[in-house]
């Protein structure tokens, strides 16, 4: 079982729709969760971080965390063509404070005008 | 406030040569992480360093790869005797302090091509 799993997609949504991206992780001791966006040929860019169960909203983005289910998601409201990118879920695994991030394979999002 | 800087942005090497990748963290950041992204694959952790110390190198290949973060100057990821399988994007990230909750900010990456 992979430590962090994402559906590779592509996930295709029409412009203006809600895009829902999902991620599961295997280490119950994980405390910190991050969503990064990566455009083709570019470096990862932080979208959201979340540490507590529940929802965290920032503009059009909402991160949701459920530690009991070991599940974290990212919702993008009013999707725009510029949101088309690969979204990476990252988890700090283990009980130590090394800060090492484990990334999922990424989900490719395509927003069609 | 300059972000994480990496150079070179692109590096071409022939098999058997050495590759040196440099990373300067964001101002005020003293923690550096190196990740590798192979074509069509996800980001994989390689090594975590603080000034003059390697904290976690669990993701580094045992041979040919080394990393340092000296008291002065950038962090260096060194790959000796490169092989074609080393072709990848190498990203450096930095954070201000240690800890599981700290956000890591990524540099633009170095794209290594081994001929």
PDB file of N, CA, C and O in Angstrom, chain A residues 3-4 32-34 36 46 89-93 98-104, chain B residues 33-35 43-46 48 56 93 99-106:
ATOM      1  N   UNK A   3       1.963   5.046   0.652  1.00  0.00           N
ATOM      2  CA  UNK A   3       1.748   5.884   1.840  1.00  0.00           C
ATOM      3  C   UNK A   3       0.718   6.973   1.584  1.00  0.00           C
ATOM      4  O   UNK A   3      -0.045   7.320   2.479  1.00  0.00           O
ATOM      5  N   UNK A   4       0.749   7.553   0.386  1.00  0.00           N
ATOM      6  CA  UNK A   4      -0.195   8.605   0.020  1.00  0.00           C
ATOM      7  C   UNK A   4      -0.725   8.263  -1.369  1.00  0.00           C
ATOM      8  O   UNK A   4       0.064   8.092  -2.305  1.00  0.00           O
ATOM      9  N   UNK A  32       0.173  16.663   9.562  1.00  0.00           N
ATOM     10  CA  UNK A  32       0.134  17.835   8.700  1.00  0.00           C
ATOM     11  C   UNK A  32      -0.102  17.409   7.258  1.00  0.00           C
ATOM     12  O   UNK A  32       0.502  16.440   6.788  1.00  0.00           O
ATOM     13  N   UNK A  33      -0.949  18.204   6.582  1.00  0.00           N
ATOM     14  CA  UNK A  33      -1.382  17.829   5.238  1.00  0.00           C
ATOM     15  C   UNK A  33      -1.350  19.076   4.352  1.00  0.00           C
ATOM     16  O   UNK A  33      -1.738  20.163   4.791  1.00  0.00           O
ATOM     17  N   UNK A  34      -0.892  18.878   3.138  1.00  0.00           N
ATOM     18  CA  UNK A  34      -0.696  20.015   2.248  1.00  0.00           C
ATOM     19  C   UNK A  34      -1.200  19.668   0.852  1.00  0.00           C
ATOM     20  O   UNK A  34      -1.095  18.531   0.403  1.00  0.00           O
ATOM     21  N   UNK A  36      -0.484  20.998  -3.005  1.00  0.00           N
ATOM     22  CA  UNK A  36       0.339  21.807  -3.893  1.00  0.00           C
ATOM     23  C   UNK A  36      -0.239  21.706  -5.304  1.00  0.00           C
ATOM     24  O   UNK A  36      -0.789  20.686  -5.700  1.00  0.00           O
ATOM     25  N   UNK A  46       2.363  25.964  -3.136  1.00  0.00           N
ATOM     26  CA  UNK A  46       1.442  25.640  -2.056  1.00  0.00           C
ATOM     27  C   UNK A  46       0.074  26.276  -2.291  1.00  0.00           C
ATOM     28  O   UNK A  46      -0.041  27.471  -2.582  1.00  0.00           O
ATOM     29  N   UNK A  89      -1.027  15.999  -3.337  1.00  0.00           N
ATOM     30  CA  UNK A  89      -1.322  15.878  -1.914  1.00  0.00           C
ATOM     31  C   UNK A  89      -0.028  15.487  -1.220  1.00  0.00           C
ATOM     32  O   UNK A  89       0.696  14.589  -1.692  1.00  0.00           O
ATOM     33  N   UNK A  90       0.302  16.155  -0.127  1.00  0.00           N
ATOM     34  CA  UNK A  90       1.543  15.851   0.601  1.00  0.00           C
ATOM     35  C   UNK A  90       1.227  15.687   2.080  1.00  0.00           C
ATOM     36  O   UNK A  90       0.440  16.453   2.650  1.00  0.00           O
ATOM     37  N   UNK A  91       1.852  14.717   2.679  1.00  0.00           N
ATOM     38  CA  UNK A  91       1.590  14.382   4.079  1.00  0.00           C
ATOM     39  C   UNK A  91       2.916  14.280   4.823  1.00  0.00           C
ATOM     40  O   UNK A  91       3.870  13.678   4.314  1.00  0.00           O
ATOM     41  N   UNK A  92       2.950  14.851   5.996  1.00  0.00           N
ATOM     42  CA  UNK A  92       4.107  14.635   6.858  1.00  0.00           C
ATOM     43  C   UNK A  92       3.850  13.358   7.637  1.00  0.00           C
ATOM     44  O   UNK A  92       2.942  13.306   8.456  1.00  0.00           O
ATOM     45  N   UNK A  93       4.608  12.321   7.358  1.00  0.00           N
ATOM     46  CA  UNK A  93       4.343  11.017   7.953  1.00  0.00           C
ATOM     47  C   UNK A  93       5.291  10.755   9.096  1.00  0.00           C
ATOM     48  O   UNK A  93       6.361  11.346   9.185  1.00  0.00           O
ATOM     49  N   UNK A  98      10.649  15.638  11.475  1.00  0.00           N
ATOM     50  CA  UNK A  98      11.659  15.899  10.460  1.00  0.00           C
ATOM     51  C   UNK A  98      11.145  16.799   9.357  1.00  0.00           C
ATOM     52  O   UNK A  98      11.924  17.347   8.599  1.00  0.00           O
ATOM     53  N   UNK A  99       9.851  16.931   9.229  1.00  0.00           N
ATOM     54  CA  UNK A  99       9.317  17.756   8.158  1.00  0.00           C
ATOM     55  C   UNK A  99       9.312  17.082   6.813  1.00  0.00           C
ATOM     56  O   UNK A  99       8.931  17.696   5.828  1.00  0.00           O
ATOM     57  N   UNK A 100       9.732  15.831   6.739  1.00  0.00           N
ATOM     58  CA  UNK A 100       9.763  15.126   5.457  1.00  0.00           C
ATOM     59  C   UNK A 100       8.347  14.962   4.936  1.00  0.00           C
ATOM     60  O   UNK A 100       7.454  14.497   5.636  1.00  0.00           O
ATOM     61  N   UNK A 101       8.135  15.355   3.688  1.00  0.00           N
ATOM     62  CA  UNK A 101       6.833  15.224   3.062  1.00  0.00           C
ATOM     63  C   UNK A 101       6.812  14.016   2.145  1.00  0.00           C
ATOM     64  O   UNK A 101       7.753  13.784   1.373  1.00  0.00           O
ATOM     65  N   UNK A 102       5.720  13.284   2.219  1.00  0.00           N
ATOM     66  CA  UNK A 102       5.467  12.199   1.285  1.00  0.00           C
ATOM     67  C   UNK A 102       4.356  12.662   0.354  1.00  0.00           C
ATOM     68  O   UNK A 102       3.284  13.075   0.818  1.00  0.00           O
ATOM     69  N   UNK A 103       4.625  12.590  -0.935  1.00  0.00           N
ATOM     70  CA  UNK A 103       3.689  13.076  -1.931  1.00  0.00           C
ATOM     71  C   UNK A 103       2.931  11.937  -2.590  1.00  0.00           C
ATOM     72  O   UNK A 103       3.477  10.848  -2.804  1.00  0.00           O
ATOM     73  N   UNK A 104       1.681  12.221  -2.937  1.00  0.00           N
ATOM     74  CA  UNK A 104       0.958  11.326  -3.812  1.00  0.00           C
ATOM     75  C   UNK A 104       1.423  11.533  -5.250  1.00  0.00           C
ATOM     76  O   UNK A 104       2.220  12.435  -5.536  1.00  0.00           O
TER      77      UNK A 104
ATOM     78  N   UNK B  33      15.335  20.968   2.049  1.00  0.00           N
ATOM     79  CA  UNK B  33      14.916  19.626   1.664  1.00  0.00           C
ATOM     80  C   UNK B  33      15.155  19.466   0.161  1.00  0.00           C
ATOM     81  O   UNK B  33      14.886  20.380  -0.608  1.00  0.00           O
ATOM     82  N   UNK B  34      15.605  18.304  -0.235  1.00  0.00           N
ATOM     83  CA  UNK B  34      15.759  17.986  -1.657  1.00  0.00           C
ATOM     84  C   UNK B  34      14.773  16.881  -2.031  1.00  0.00           C
ATOM     85  O   UNK B  34      14.635  15.880  -1.304  1.00  0.00           O
ATOM     86  N   UNK B  35      14.130  17.082  -3.182  1.00  0.00           N
ATOM     87  CA  UNK B  35      13.201  16.107  -3.719  1.00  0.00           C
ATOM     88  C   UNK B  35      13.565  15.842  -5.178  1.00  0.00           C
ATOM     89  O   UNK B  35      14.099  16.708  -5.864  1.00  0.00           O
ATOM     90  N   UNK B  43       6.804  13.371  -6.707  1.00  0.00           N
ATOM     91  CA  UNK B  43       7.965  13.887  -5.988  1.00  0.00           C
ATOM     92  C   UNK B  43       8.390  12.910  -4.902  1.00  0.00           C
ATOM     93  O   UNK B  43       7.574  12.441  -4.121  1.00  0.00           O
ATOM     94  N   UNK B  44       9.676  12.639  -4.847  1.00  0.00           N
ATOM     95  CA  UNK B  44      10.204  11.722  -3.834  1.00  0.00           C
ATOM     96  C   UNK B  44      11.220  12.447  -2.962  1.00  0.00           C
ATOM     97  O   UNK B  44      12.158  13.078  -3.481  1.00  0.00           O
ATOM     98  N   UNK B  45      11.050  12.366  -1.666  1.00  0.00           N
ATOM     99  CA  UNK B  45      11.975  12.959  -0.717  1.00  0.00           C
ATOM    100  C   UNK B  45      13.347  12.307  -0.836  1.00  0.00           C
ATOM    101  O   UNK B  45      13.470  11.086  -0.991  1.00  0.00           O
ATOM    102  N   UNK B  46      14.376  13.145  -0.777  1.00  0.00           N
ATOM    103  CA  UNK B  46      15.728  12.610  -0.805  1.00  0.00           C
ATOM    104  C   UNK B  46      16.452  12.856   0.519  1.00  0.00           C
ATOM    105  O   UNK B  46      16.901  11.926   1.180  1.00  0.00           O
ATOM    106  N   UNK B  48      17.103  15.842   4.028  1.00  0.00           N
ATOM    107  CA  UNK B  48      16.745  17.044   4.807  1.00  0.00           C
ATOM    108  C   UNK B  48      18.003  17.498   5.538  1.00  0.00           C
ATOM    109  O   UNK B  48      18.643  16.708   6.232  1.00  0.00           O
ATOM    110  N   UNK B  56      18.105  13.970   7.879  1.00  0.00           N
ATOM    111  CA  UNK B  56      17.412  12.769   7.397  1.00  0.00           C
ATOM    112  C   UNK B  56      17.810  12.541   5.957  1.00  0.00           C
ATOM    113  O   UNK B  56      17.511  13.367   5.114  1.00  0.00           O
ATOM    114  N   UNK B  93      13.480  22.633  -1.423  1.00  0.00           N
ATOM    115  CA  UNK B  93      12.476  23.375  -0.678  1.00  0.00           C
ATOM    116  C   UNK B  93      13.105  23.856   0.613  1.00  0.00           C
ATOM    117  O   UNK B  93      14.074  23.263   1.105  1.00  0.00           O
ATOM    118  N   UNK B  99       9.859  21.066  11.929  1.00  0.00           N
ATOM    119  CA  UNK B  99       8.573  20.661  12.473  1.00  0.00           C
ATOM    120  C   UNK B  99       7.636  20.148  11.403  1.00  0.00           C
ATOM    121  O   UNK B  99       7.695  20.558  10.252  1.00  0.00           O
ATOM    122  N   UNK B 100       6.773  19.266  11.832  1.00  0.00           N
ATOM    123  CA  UNK B 100       5.860  18.633  10.889  1.00  0.00           C
ATOM    124  C   UNK B 100       4.889  19.625  10.278  1.00  0.00           C
ATOM    125  O   UNK B 100       4.410  19.435   9.187  1.00  0.00           O
ATOM    126  N   UNK B 101       4.602  20.695  10.965  1.00  0.00           N
ATOM    127  CA  UNK B 101       3.607  21.619  10.445  1.00  0.00           C
ATOM    128  C   UNK B 101       4.157  22.704   9.568  1.00  0.00           C
ATOM    129  O   UNK B 101       3.402  23.490   9.007  1.00  0.00           O
ATOM    130  N   UNK B 102       5.458  22.753   9.440  1.00  0.00           N
ATOM    131  CA  UNK B 102       6.057  23.849   8.681  1.00  0.00           C
ATOM    132  C   UNK B 102       5.837  23.691   7.188  1.00  0.00           C
ATOM    133  O   UNK B 102       6.061  22.636   6.616  1.00  0.00           O
ATOM    134  N   UNK B 103       5.418  24.769   6.571  1.00  0.00           N
ATOM    135  CA  UNK B 103       5.240  24.774   5.129  1.00  0.00           C
ATOM    136  C   UNK B 103       6.592  24.813   4.441  1.00  0.00           C
ATOM    137  O   UNK B 103       7.482  25.565   4.848  1.00  0.00           O
ATOM    138  N   UNK B 104       6.721  24.021   3.416  1.00  0.00           N
ATOM    139  CA  UNK B 104       7.934  24.029   2.610  1.00  0.00           C
ATOM    140  C   UNK B 104       7.666  24.776   1.313  1.00  0.00           C
ATOM    141  O   UNK B 104       6.673  24.522   0.638  1.00  0.00           O
ATOM    142  N   UNK B 105       8.578  25.668   0.983  1.00  0.00           N
ATOM    143  CA  UNK B 105       8.460  26.469  -0.225  1.00  0.00           C
ATOM    144  C   UNK B 105       9.493  25.972  -1.227  1.00  0.00           C
ATOM    145  O   UNK B 105      10.673  25.853  -0.898  1.00  0.00           O
ATOM    146  N   UNK B 106       9.022  25.728  -2.433  1.00  0.00           N
ATOM    147  CA  UNK B 106       9.863  25.075  -3.430  1.00  0.00           C
ATOM    148  C   UNK B 106      10.555  26.081  -4.348  1.00  0.00           C
ATOM    149  O   UNK B 106       9.997  27.128  -4.697  1.00  0.00           O
TER     150      UNK B 106
END
